[in-house]
Short mmCIF file of N, CA and C in Angstrom, two decimals:
data_model
loop_
_atom_site.label_atom_id
_atom_site.label_comp_id
_atom_site.label_asym_id
_atom_site.label_seq_id
_atom_site.Cartn_x
_atom_site.Cartn_y
_atom_site.Cartn_z
N MET H 1 9.58 -92.98 68.42
CA MET H 1 9.35 -92.53 67.06
C MET H 1 9.46 -93.72 66.11
N ALA H 2 8.48 -93.86 65.25
CA ALA H 2 8.44 -95.01 64.35
C ALA H 2 9.37 -94.80 63.16
N GLU H 3 9.94 -95.90 62.71
CA GLU H 3 10.79 -95.87 61.53
C GLU H 3 9.98 -96.48 60.38
N TYR H 4 10.17 -95.98 59.18
CA TYR H 4 9.40 -96.45 58.03
C TYR H 4 10.31 -97.01 56.96
N ARG H 5 9.77 -97.93 56.19
CA ARG H 5 10.47 -98.51 55.04
C ARG H 5 9.53 -98.47 53.84
N GLU H 6 10.11 -98.29 52.67
CA GLU H 6 9.34 -98.39 51.44
C GLU H 6 9.61 -99.77 50.85
N ILE H 7 8.55 -100.46 50.55
CA ILE H 7 8.64 -101.79 49.96
C ILE H 7 8.08 -101.71 48.55
N ILE H 8 8.80 -102.27 47.61
CA ILE H 8 8.29 -102.33 46.23
C ILE H 8 7.61 -103.68 46.06
N THR H 9 6.36 -103.64 45.61
CA THR H 9 5.57 -104.86 45.47
C THR H 9 4.70 -104.76 44.23
N LYS H 10 4.13 -105.88 43.83
CA LYS H 10 3.18 -105.88 42.71
C LYS H 10 1.78 -105.69 43.26
N ALA H 11 1.00 -104.87 42.56
CA ALA H 11 -0.37 -104.60 42.97
C ALA H 11 -1.17 -104.18 41.75
N VAL H 12 -2.50 -104.16 41.89
CA VAL H 12 -3.36 -103.67 40.83
C VAL H 12 -3.23 -102.14 40.83
N VAL H 13 -2.74 -101.59 39.71
CA VAL H 13 -2.54 -100.15 39.62
C VAL H 13 -3.62 -99.47 38.77
N ALA H 14 -4.37 -100.26 37.99
CA ALA H 14 -5.44 -99.68 37.16
C ALA H 14 -6.49 -100.75 36.89
N LYS H 15 -7.74 -100.28 36.73
CA LYS H 15 -8.85 -101.19 36.42
C LYS H 15 -9.72 -100.56 35.35
N GLY H 16 -10.46 -101.42 34.65
CA GLY H 16 -11.43 -100.94 33.68
C GLY H 16 -12.50 -101.99 33.47
N ARG H 17 -13.65 -101.53 33.01
CA ARG H 17 -14.78 -102.44 32.81
C ARG H 17 -15.54 -101.97 31.58
N LYS H 18 -16.00 -102.93 30.75
CA LYS H 18 -16.73 -102.54 29.55
C LYS H 18 -17.82 -103.56 29.26
N PHE H 19 -19.03 -103.04 29.05
CA PHE H 19 -20.19 -103.84 28.65
C PHE H 19 -20.46 -103.50 27.18
N THR H 20 -20.65 -104.53 26.36
CA THR H 20 -20.86 -104.32 24.93
C THR H 20 -22.07 -105.11 24.46
N GLN H 21 -22.90 -104.47 23.65
CA GLN H 21 -23.96 -105.16 22.91
C GLN H 21 -23.64 -104.97 21.44
N SER H 22 -23.72 -106.06 20.68
CA SER H 22 -23.41 -105.96 19.26
C SER H 22 -24.37 -106.82 18.46
N ASN H 23 -24.60 -106.43 17.22
CA ASN H 23 -25.44 -107.20 16.30
C ASN H 23 -24.57 -107.87 15.25
N HIS H 24 -24.87 -109.12 14.96
CA HIS H 24 -24.15 -109.87 13.94
C HIS H 24 -25.17 -110.40 12.94
N THR H 25 -24.81 -110.34 11.68
CA THR H 25 -25.69 -110.84 10.62
C THR H 25 -25.17 -112.20 10.17
N ILE H 26 -26.00 -113.21 10.32
CA ILE H 26 -25.67 -114.58 9.93
C ILE H 26 -26.39 -114.88 8.62
N CYS H 27 -25.67 -115.47 7.68
CA CYS H 27 -26.24 -115.77 6.36
C CYS H 27 -26.40 -117.28 6.19
N PRO H 28 -27.58 -117.82 6.50
CA PRO H 28 -27.79 -119.26 6.33
C PRO H 28 -27.94 -119.62 4.85
N PRO H 29 -27.67 -120.87 4.48
CA PRO H 29 -27.78 -121.27 3.07
C PRO H 29 -29.23 -121.32 2.56
N HIS H 30 -30.22 -121.43 3.46
CA HIS H 30 -31.63 -121.47 3.09
C HIS H 30 -32.34 -120.28 3.72
N HIS H 31 -33.41 -119.80 3.09
CA HIS H 31 -34.20 -118.71 3.68
C HIS H 31 -34.90 -119.24 4.93
N PRO H 32 -34.64 -118.64 6.10
CA PRO H 32 -35.26 -119.16 7.33
C PRO H 32 -36.75 -118.85 7.40
N SER H 33 -37.52 -119.84 7.92
CA SER H 33 -38.95 -119.63 8.17
C SER H 33 -39.16 -119.16 9.61
N SER H 34 -38.40 -119.76 10.54
CA SER H 34 -38.47 -119.35 11.94
C SER H 34 -37.15 -119.70 12.64
N ILE H 35 -36.88 -118.99 13.73
CA ILE H 35 -35.67 -119.24 14.54
C ILE H 35 -36.07 -120.18 15.67
N LEU H 36 -35.37 -121.30 15.78
CA LEU H 36 -35.68 -122.29 16.81
C LEU H 36 -34.74 -122.18 18.01
N GLY H 37 -33.58 -121.59 17.81
CA GLY H 37 -32.64 -121.43 18.92
C GLY H 37 -31.36 -120.76 18.45
N CYS H 38 -30.65 -120.20 19.41
CA CYS H 38 -29.37 -119.55 19.10
C CYS H 38 -28.48 -119.66 20.34
N TRP H 39 -27.24 -120.07 20.15
CA TRP H 39 -26.32 -120.18 21.27
C TRP H 39 -24.91 -119.85 20.80
N ILE H 40 -24.07 -119.51 21.76
CA ILE H 40 -22.70 -119.08 21.47
C ILE H 40 -21.74 -120.00 22.21
N ILE H 41 -20.74 -120.50 21.47
CA ILE H 41 -19.75 -121.42 22.05
C ILE H 41 -18.35 -121.01 21.60
N ASN H 42 -17.36 -121.70 22.16
CA ASN H 42 -15.95 -121.55 21.76
C ASN H 42 -15.43 -120.12 21.89
N HIS H 43 -15.73 -119.49 23.00
CA HIS H 43 -15.26 -118.11 23.22
C HIS H 43 -13.79 -118.14 23.64
N LYS H 44 -12.97 -117.39 22.91
CA LYS H 44 -11.55 -117.25 23.22
C LYS H 44 -11.19 -115.78 23.13
N TYR H 45 -10.34 -115.31 24.05
CA TYR H 45 -9.95 -113.90 24.01
C TYR H 45 -8.57 -113.70 24.62
N GLU H 46 -7.96 -112.57 24.26
CA GLU H 46 -6.69 -112.13 24.81
C GLU H 46 -6.79 -110.64 25.07
N ALA H 47 -5.87 -110.15 25.88
CA ALA H 47 -5.87 -108.72 26.18
C ALA H 47 -4.45 -108.19 26.11
N LYS H 48 -4.34 -106.94 25.62
CA LYS H 48 -3.03 -106.30 25.62
C LYS H 48 -3.21 -104.82 25.89
N LYS H 49 -2.23 -104.25 26.58
CA LYS H 49 -2.30 -102.84 26.97
C LYS H 49 -1.70 -101.98 25.88
N THR H 50 -2.41 -100.91 25.53
CA THR H 50 -1.90 -99.91 24.61
C THR H 50 -2.20 -98.54 25.22
N ASP H 51 -1.16 -97.80 25.53
CA ASP H 51 -1.29 -96.49 26.19
C ASP H 51 -2.07 -96.63 27.50
N LYS H 52 -3.14 -95.87 27.65
CA LYS H 52 -3.95 -95.91 28.87
C LYS H 52 -5.23 -96.72 28.66
N LYS H 53 -5.18 -97.67 27.74
CA LYS H 53 -6.34 -98.51 27.44
C LYS H 53 -5.89 -99.96 27.31
N VAL H 54 -6.86 -100.87 27.42
CA VAL H 54 -6.59 -102.28 27.18
C VAL H 54 -7.47 -102.72 26.03
N GLU H 55 -6.86 -103.42 25.09
CA GLU H 55 -7.58 -103.95 23.95
C GLU H 55 -7.85 -105.43 24.21
N VAL H 56 -9.14 -105.79 24.24
CA VAL H 56 -9.55 -107.19 24.39
C VAL H 56 -10.02 -107.63 23.02
N PHE H 57 -9.36 -108.65 22.48
CA PHE H 57 -9.76 -109.14 21.16
C PHE H 57 -9.95 -110.64 21.25
N GLY H 58 -10.95 -111.12 20.52
CA GLY H 58 -11.25 -112.54 20.58
C GLY H 58 -12.24 -112.96 19.52
N SER H 59 -12.77 -114.16 19.73
CA SER H 59 -13.74 -114.71 18.78
C SER H 59 -14.66 -115.68 19.49
N TYR H 60 -15.79 -115.96 18.86
CA TYR H 60 -16.72 -116.97 19.33
C TYR H 60 -17.53 -117.47 18.14
N ASP H 61 -18.14 -118.63 18.32
CA ASP H 61 -18.99 -119.22 17.28
C ASP H 61 -20.44 -118.97 17.64
N ILE H 62 -21.21 -118.46 16.67
CA ILE H 62 -22.65 -118.29 16.84
C ILE H 62 -23.33 -119.43 16.08
N ASN H 63 -24.15 -120.19 16.78
CA ASN H 63 -24.93 -121.27 16.18
C ASN H 63 -26.39 -120.86 16.16
N VAL H 64 -27.01 -120.91 14.98
CA VAL H 64 -28.42 -120.58 14.85
C VAL H 64 -29.14 -121.82 14.31
N TRP H 65 -30.11 -122.27 15.08
CA TRP H 65 -30.96 -123.39 14.67
C TRP H 65 -32.24 -122.77 14.11
N TYR H 66 -32.56 -123.11 12.88
CA TYR H 66 -33.69 -122.48 12.22
C TYR H 66 -34.45 -123.49 11.37
N SER H 67 -35.70 -123.17 11.07
CA SER H 67 -36.49 -123.99 10.15
C SER H 67 -36.52 -123.27 8.80
N HIS H 68 -36.69 -124.06 7.75
CA HIS H 68 -36.77 -123.49 6.40
C HIS H 68 -37.69 -124.36 5.56
N SER H 69 -37.85 -124.01 4.30
CA SER H 69 -38.75 -124.73 3.38
C SER H 69 -40.16 -124.81 3.99
N ASP H 70 -40.71 -123.65 4.36
CA ASP H 70 -42.04 -123.55 4.97
C ASP H 70 -42.18 -124.40 6.23
N ASN H 71 -41.18 -124.34 7.09
CA ASN H 71 -41.16 -125.06 8.38
C ASN H 71 -41.21 -126.57 8.23
N THR H 72 -40.68 -127.11 7.13
CA THR H 72 -40.68 -128.57 6.95
C THR H 72 -39.31 -129.18 7.24
N LYS H 73 -38.26 -128.35 7.28
CA LYS H 73 -36.90 -128.85 7.54
C LYS H 73 -36.21 -127.92 8.54
N THR H 74 -35.22 -128.47 9.23
CA THR H 74 -34.43 -127.64 10.15
C THR H 74 -32.95 -127.78 9.82
N SER H 75 -32.20 -126.75 10.15
CA SER H 75 -30.75 -126.75 9.95
C SER H 75 -30.11 -125.90 11.04
N VAL H 76 -28.81 -126.10 11.19
CA VAL H 76 -28.01 -125.26 12.09
C VAL H 76 -26.91 -124.63 11.25
N VAL H 77 -26.78 -123.33 11.37
CA VAL H 77 -25.69 -122.62 10.70
C VAL H 77 -24.76 -122.07 11.78
N THR H 78 -23.45 -122.22 11.54
CA THR H 78 -22.45 -121.76 12.50
C THR H 78 -21.56 -120.74 11.81
N GLU H 79 -21.32 -119.63 12.49
CA GLU H 79 -20.43 -118.61 11.96
C GLU H 79 -19.50 -118.14 13.06
N LYS H 80 -18.21 -118.05 12.72
CA LYS H 80 -17.22 -117.54 13.67
C LYS H 80 -17.20 -116.02 13.57
N VAL H 81 -17.24 -115.36 14.73
CA VAL H 81 -17.27 -113.90 14.79
C VAL H 81 -16.04 -113.42 15.55
N ASP H 82 -15.32 -112.47 14.98
CA ASP H 82 -14.19 -111.83 15.66
C ASP H 82 -14.65 -110.49 16.22
N TYR H 83 -14.08 -110.09 17.35
CA TYR H 83 -14.44 -108.80 17.95
C TYR H 83 -13.21 -108.15 18.57
N ARG H 84 -13.35 -106.86 18.85
CA ARG H 84 -12.30 -106.08 19.51
C ARG H 84 -12.98 -105.04 20.38
N ASP H 85 -12.72 -105.09 21.68
CA ASP H 85 -13.26 -104.12 22.63
C ASP H 85 -12.11 -103.30 23.20
N ILE H 86 -12.29 -102.00 23.27
CA ILE H 86 -11.31 -101.10 23.88
C ILE H 86 -11.84 -100.71 25.26
N VAL H 87 -11.07 -101.03 26.30
CA VAL H 87 -11.48 -100.76 27.68
C VAL H 87 -10.62 -99.62 28.23
N LYS H 88 -11.27 -98.53 28.64
CA LYS H 88 -10.56 -97.41 29.24
C LYS H 88 -10.16 -97.77 30.67
N LEU H 89 -8.99 -97.31 31.07
CA LEU H 89 -8.47 -97.64 32.40
C LEU H 89 -8.60 -96.46 33.35
N ASN H 90 -8.87 -96.78 34.61
CA ASN H 90 -8.85 -95.81 35.70
C ASN H 90 -7.66 -96.16 36.57
N TYR H 91 -6.67 -95.28 36.60
CA TYR H 91 -5.47 -95.54 37.40
C TYR H 91 -5.74 -95.16 38.84
N ARG H 92 -5.42 -96.09 39.75
CA ARG H 92 -5.62 -95.86 41.18
C ARG H 92 -4.34 -95.42 41.86
N ASP H 93 -3.22 -95.75 41.25
CA ASP H 93 -1.93 -95.48 41.89
C ASP H 93 -1.09 -94.59 40.96
N PRO H 94 -0.94 -93.32 41.30
CA PRO H 94 -0.16 -92.44 40.42
C PRO H 94 1.34 -92.71 40.48
N ASP H 95 1.80 -93.44 41.49
CA ASP H 95 3.24 -93.67 41.67
C ASP H 95 3.68 -95.06 41.23
N PHE H 96 2.98 -95.66 40.27
CA PHE H 96 3.37 -97.00 39.84
C PHE H 96 4.68 -96.93 39.06
N LEU H 97 5.43 -98.03 39.10
CA LEU H 97 6.73 -98.08 38.43
C LEU H 97 6.68 -98.84 37.11
N ASP H 98 5.72 -99.73 36.98
CA ASP H 98 5.67 -100.62 35.82
C ASP H 98 4.22 -101.04 35.65
N ASP H 99 3.74 -101.13 34.42
CA ASP H 99 2.34 -101.53 34.22
C ASP H 99 2.16 -102.33 32.93
N ARG H 100 2.93 -103.39 32.79
CA ARG H 100 2.87 -104.18 31.57
C ARG H 100 2.00 -105.42 31.68
N GLU H 101 1.73 -105.88 32.88
CA GLU H 101 0.97 -107.13 33.06
C GLU H 101 -0.53 -106.83 33.08
N VAL H 102 -1.29 -107.52 32.22
CA VAL H 102 -2.73 -107.29 32.09
C VAL H 102 -3.47 -108.59 32.37
N VAL H 103 -4.52 -108.49 33.17
CA VAL H 103 -5.40 -109.63 33.44
C VAL H 103 -6.80 -109.23 33.00
N ALA H 104 -7.39 -110.02 32.11
CA ALA H 104 -8.76 -109.75 31.64
C ALA H 104 -9.64 -110.92 32.04
N ARG H 105 -10.86 -110.59 32.48
CA ARG H 105 -11.80 -111.63 32.90
C ARG H 105 -13.17 -111.28 32.32
N ALA H 106 -13.82 -112.27 31.74
CA ALA H 106 -15.16 -112.06 31.20
C ALA H 106 -16.17 -112.13 32.35
N LEU H 107 -16.77 -110.99 32.69
CA LEU H 107 -17.83 -110.98 33.71
C LEU H 107 -19.11 -111.57 33.12
N GLN H 108 -19.34 -111.31 31.85
CA GLN H 108 -20.49 -111.86 31.13
C GLN H 108 -19.95 -112.47 29.84
N GLN H 109 -19.95 -113.80 29.76
CA GLN H 109 -19.54 -114.46 28.53
C GLN H 109 -20.48 -114.02 27.41
N PRO H 110 -20.02 -114.02 26.16
CA PRO H 110 -20.93 -113.64 25.07
C PRO H 110 -22.20 -114.48 25.12
N ASN H 111 -23.33 -113.78 25.08
CA ASN H 111 -24.63 -114.42 25.27
C ASN H 111 -25.61 -113.86 24.25
N CYS H 112 -26.40 -114.74 23.65
CA CYS H 112 -27.39 -114.31 22.67
C CYS H 112 -28.60 -113.73 23.40
N ILE H 113 -28.92 -112.47 23.11
CA ILE H 113 -30.08 -111.81 23.70
C ILE H 113 -31.31 -112.03 22.82
N GLU H 114 -31.09 -111.94 21.50
CA GLU H 114 -32.22 -112.06 20.58
C GLU H 114 -31.69 -112.48 19.21
N ALA H 115 -32.45 -113.31 18.52
CA ALA H 115 -32.15 -113.70 17.14
C ALA H 115 -33.44 -113.57 16.34
N VAL H 116 -33.39 -112.74 15.29
CA VAL H 116 -34.59 -112.49 14.47
C VAL H 116 -34.23 -112.62 13.00
N ILE H 117 -35.24 -112.91 12.20
CA ILE H 117 -35.07 -112.97 10.75
C ILE H 117 -35.06 -111.53 10.22
N SER H 118 -34.13 -111.24 9.32
CA SER H 118 -34.02 -109.88 8.77
C SER H 118 -35.27 -109.52 7.97
N PRO H 119 -35.53 -108.23 7.77
CA PRO H 119 -36.73 -107.80 7.05
C PRO H 119 -36.85 -108.39 5.64
N ASN H 120 -35.72 -108.59 4.95
CA ASN H 120 -35.82 -109.17 3.61
C ASN H 120 -35.96 -110.69 3.64
N GLY H 121 -35.82 -111.31 4.81
CA GLY H 121 -36.12 -112.73 4.99
C GLY H 121 -35.04 -113.72 4.65
N ASN H 122 -33.83 -113.27 4.31
CA ASN H 122 -32.80 -114.24 3.94
C ASN H 122 -31.63 -114.32 4.93
N LYS H 123 -31.64 -113.50 5.98
CA LYS H 123 -30.55 -113.49 6.96
C LYS H 123 -31.12 -113.53 8.38
N VAL H 124 -30.23 -113.80 9.33
CA VAL H 124 -30.61 -113.80 10.75
C VAL H 124 -29.76 -112.75 11.45
N ILE H 125 -30.41 -111.87 12.20
CA ILE H 125 -29.70 -110.84 12.97
C ILE H 125 -29.66 -111.30 14.42
N VAL H 126 -28.44 -111.42 14.96
CA VAL H 126 -28.24 -111.92 16.32
C VAL H 126 -27.70 -110.79 17.18
N ASN H 127 -28.38 -110.52 18.31
CA ASN H 127 -27.95 -109.50 19.27
C ASN H 127 -27.20 -110.22 20.39
N VAL H 128 -25.95 -109.81 20.61
CA VAL H 128 -25.07 -110.47 21.59
C VAL H 128 -24.60 -109.44 22.62
N GLU H 129 -24.50 -109.87 23.89
CA GLU H 129 -23.92 -109.01 24.92
C GLU H 129 -22.75 -109.72 25.57
N ARG H 130 -21.77 -108.92 26.01
CA ARG H 130 -20.59 -109.44 26.72
C ARG H 130 -20.06 -108.32 27.61
N GLU H 131 -19.32 -108.72 28.67
CA GLU H 131 -18.75 -107.72 29.58
C GLU H 131 -17.41 -108.20 30.08
N PHE H 132 -16.44 -107.29 30.13
CA PHE H 132 -15.09 -107.60 30.58
C PHE H 132 -14.67 -106.70 31.72
N LEU H 133 -13.86 -107.27 32.61
CA LEU H 133 -13.16 -106.53 33.65
C LEU H 133 -11.68 -106.73 33.38
N VAL H 134 -10.92 -105.64 33.32
CA VAL H 134 -9.48 -105.76 33.11
C VAL H 134 -8.76 -105.10 34.28
N GLU H 135 -7.64 -105.69 34.63
CA GLU H 135 -6.79 -105.15 35.70
C GLU H 135 -5.37 -105.08 35.18
N VAL H 136 -4.71 -103.98 35.48
CA VAL H 136 -3.31 -103.81 35.13
C VAL H 136 -2.51 -103.96 36.42
N ILE H 137 -1.56 -104.87 36.39
CA ILE H 137 -0.74 -105.14 37.56
C ILE H 137 0.64 -104.54 37.32
N GLY H 138 1.10 -103.79 38.29
CA GLY H 138 2.40 -103.14 38.16
C GLY H 138 3.12 -103.06 39.48
N GLU H 139 4.36 -102.64 39.40
CA GLU H 139 5.13 -102.46 40.62
C GLU H 139 4.80 -101.10 41.21
N THR H 140 4.66 -101.08 42.53
CA THR H 140 4.35 -99.84 43.23
C THR H 140 5.04 -99.87 44.59
N LYS H 141 5.08 -98.72 45.25
CA LYS H 141 5.71 -98.63 46.57
C LYS H 141 4.66 -98.64 47.66
N VAL H 142 4.98 -99.35 48.74
CA VAL H 142 4.13 -99.38 49.93
C VAL H 142 5.01 -98.93 51.09
N CYS H 143 4.49 -98.05 51.91
CA CYS H 143 5.24 -97.56 53.06
C CYS H 143 4.73 -98.29 54.31
N VAL H 144 5.66 -98.91 55.05
CA VAL H 144 5.27 -99.65 56.25
C VAL H 144 6.07 -99.14 57.45
N ALA H 145 5.43 -99.20 58.61
CA ALA H 145 6.09 -98.80 59.85
C ALA H 145 6.88 -99.98 60.39
N ILE H 146 8.06 -99.71 60.88
CA ILE H 146 8.92 -100.74 61.47
C ILE H 146 8.75 -100.66 62.98
N HIS H 147 8.42 -101.79 63.59
CA HIS H 147 8.29 -101.85 65.05
C HIS H 147 9.68 -102.10 65.62
N PRO H 148 10.19 -101.22 66.48
CA PRO H 148 11.57 -101.35 66.96
C PRO H 148 11.81 -102.60 67.81
N ASP H 149 10.79 -103.10 68.48
CA ASP H 149 10.98 -104.27 69.35
C ASP H 149 10.65 -105.58 68.65
N GLY H 150 10.34 -105.54 67.37
CA GLY H 150 9.99 -106.77 66.66
C GLY H 150 8.56 -107.18 66.94
N CYS H 151 8.23 -108.40 66.56
CA CYS H 151 6.87 -108.91 66.75
C CYS H 151 6.87 -110.00 67.81
N ASP H 152 5.88 -109.96 68.68
CA ASP H 152 5.73 -111.01 69.69
C ASP H 152 4.80 -112.11 69.20
N CYS H 153 4.19 -111.92 68.07
CA CYS H 153 3.14 -112.85 67.63
C CYS H 153 3.69 -114.19 67.17
N GLU H 154 4.98 -114.32 66.84
CA GLU H 154 5.50 -115.58 66.33
C GLU H 154 5.48 -116.67 67.40
N ASP H 155 5.66 -116.31 68.67
CA ASP H 155 5.63 -117.30 69.74
C ASP H 155 4.27 -117.98 69.81
N GLU H 156 3.20 -117.23 69.59
CA GLU H 156 1.86 -117.80 69.63
C GLU H 156 1.69 -118.86 68.55
N TRP H 157 2.23 -118.61 67.37
CA TRP H 157 2.12 -119.58 66.28
C TRP H 157 2.83 -120.88 66.65
N GLU H 158 4.03 -120.77 67.21
CA GLU H 158 4.80 -121.96 67.56
C GLU H 158 4.07 -122.81 68.59
N ASP H 159 3.42 -122.17 69.58
CA ASP H 159 2.67 -122.92 70.60
C ASP H 159 1.53 -123.70 69.96
N GLU H 160 0.82 -123.06 69.03
CA GLU H 160 -0.31 -123.74 68.37
C GLU H 160 0.18 -124.92 67.55
N LEU H 161 1.30 -124.78 66.86
CA LEU H 161 1.83 -125.88 66.06
C LEU H 161 2.26 -127.04 66.95
N ASP H 162 2.90 -126.74 68.08
CA ASP H 162 3.31 -127.80 69.00
C ASP H 162 2.11 -128.58 69.52
N GLU H 163 1.01 -127.89 69.82
CA GLU H 163 -0.20 -128.57 70.31
C GLU H 163 -0.75 -129.52 69.26
N GLU H 164 -0.70 -129.14 67.99
CA GLU H 164 -1.21 -130.01 66.92
C GLU H 164 -0.37 -131.27 66.81
N PHE H 165 0.96 -131.16 66.95
CA PHE H 165 1.81 -132.33 66.87
C PHE H 165 1.56 -133.29 68.03
N GLU H 166 1.21 -132.77 69.20
CA GLU H 166 0.95 -133.62 70.35
C GLU H 166 -0.29 -134.49 70.12
N GLU H 167 -1.22 -134.00 69.29
CA GLU H 167 -2.46 -134.74 69.04
C GLU H 167 -2.29 -135.83 67.99
N LEU H 168 -1.15 -135.90 67.31
CA LEU H 168 -0.94 -136.91 66.27
C LEU H 168 -0.72 -138.29 66.89
N ASN H 169 -1.27 -139.30 66.24
CA ASN H 169 -1.09 -140.68 66.66
C ASN H 169 0.14 -141.23 65.94
N PRO H 170 1.23 -141.54 66.64
CA PRO H 170 2.45 -142.00 65.97
C PRO H 170 2.28 -143.38 65.32
N ASP H 171 1.30 -144.17 65.76
CA ASP H 171 1.07 -145.50 65.20
C ASP H 171 0.03 -145.49 64.08
N PHE H 172 -0.32 -144.33 63.59
CA PHE H 172 -1.38 -144.21 62.58
C PHE H 172 -1.05 -145.01 61.32
N LEU H 173 0.16 -144.90 60.82
CA LEU H 173 0.53 -145.59 59.59
C LEU H 173 0.86 -147.06 59.84
N VAL H 174 1.33 -147.39 61.02
CA VAL H 174 1.68 -148.77 61.32
C VAL H 174 0.41 -149.58 61.45
N GLY H 175 -0.50 -149.15 62.29
CA GLY H 175 -1.80 -149.80 62.46
C GLY H 175 -1.66 -151.26 62.83
N THR H 176 -2.75 -151.98 62.76
CA THR H 176 -2.75 -153.42 63.03
C THR H 176 -3.09 -154.14 61.75
N GLU H 177 -2.52 -155.31 61.58
CA GLU H 177 -2.78 -156.09 60.37
C GLU H 177 -4.17 -156.70 60.44
N GLU H 178 -4.83 -156.68 59.31
CA GLU H 178 -6.16 -157.31 59.24
C GLU H 178 -5.97 -158.79 59.00
N GLU H 179 -6.81 -159.59 59.64
CA GLU H 179 -6.68 -161.04 59.49
C GLU H 179 -7.76 -161.57 58.61
#
């Protein structure tokens, strides 16, 4: 008859994933004639757990390269954008003991999908997408069977290690002097 033990360990007790598309309005100092490029840099974010959800909050810089003055000049306008995403959690382990540690990972860094001039012609509307995966790590119990006779596998490891030491050259570091 097998004997069992409960081991308390850390494991992922909940996960969540959220894809977001958002529009941002950028106000350049000159009326844009055309959009030449748009890119997003300096993405920073943090995550914190509140109830059964994780709040991911952060910021990034949107850079819009555009022409103005009837396509005779170009400029780049940069605007910092703050955001907040609420990610719902799916708990996998109903018997968790603690769930305060949160790990968030950007599956899709903020990326510009489209940048267009607004209908009134004085602003740029930027469509951005991003996606996050969050994991909540907590203490949980694992039940393991105890083998009454112990494990025989450790002897195999020792034999393999001994064979590796036999293959070592003891004069490797001493070597011969070069003339």
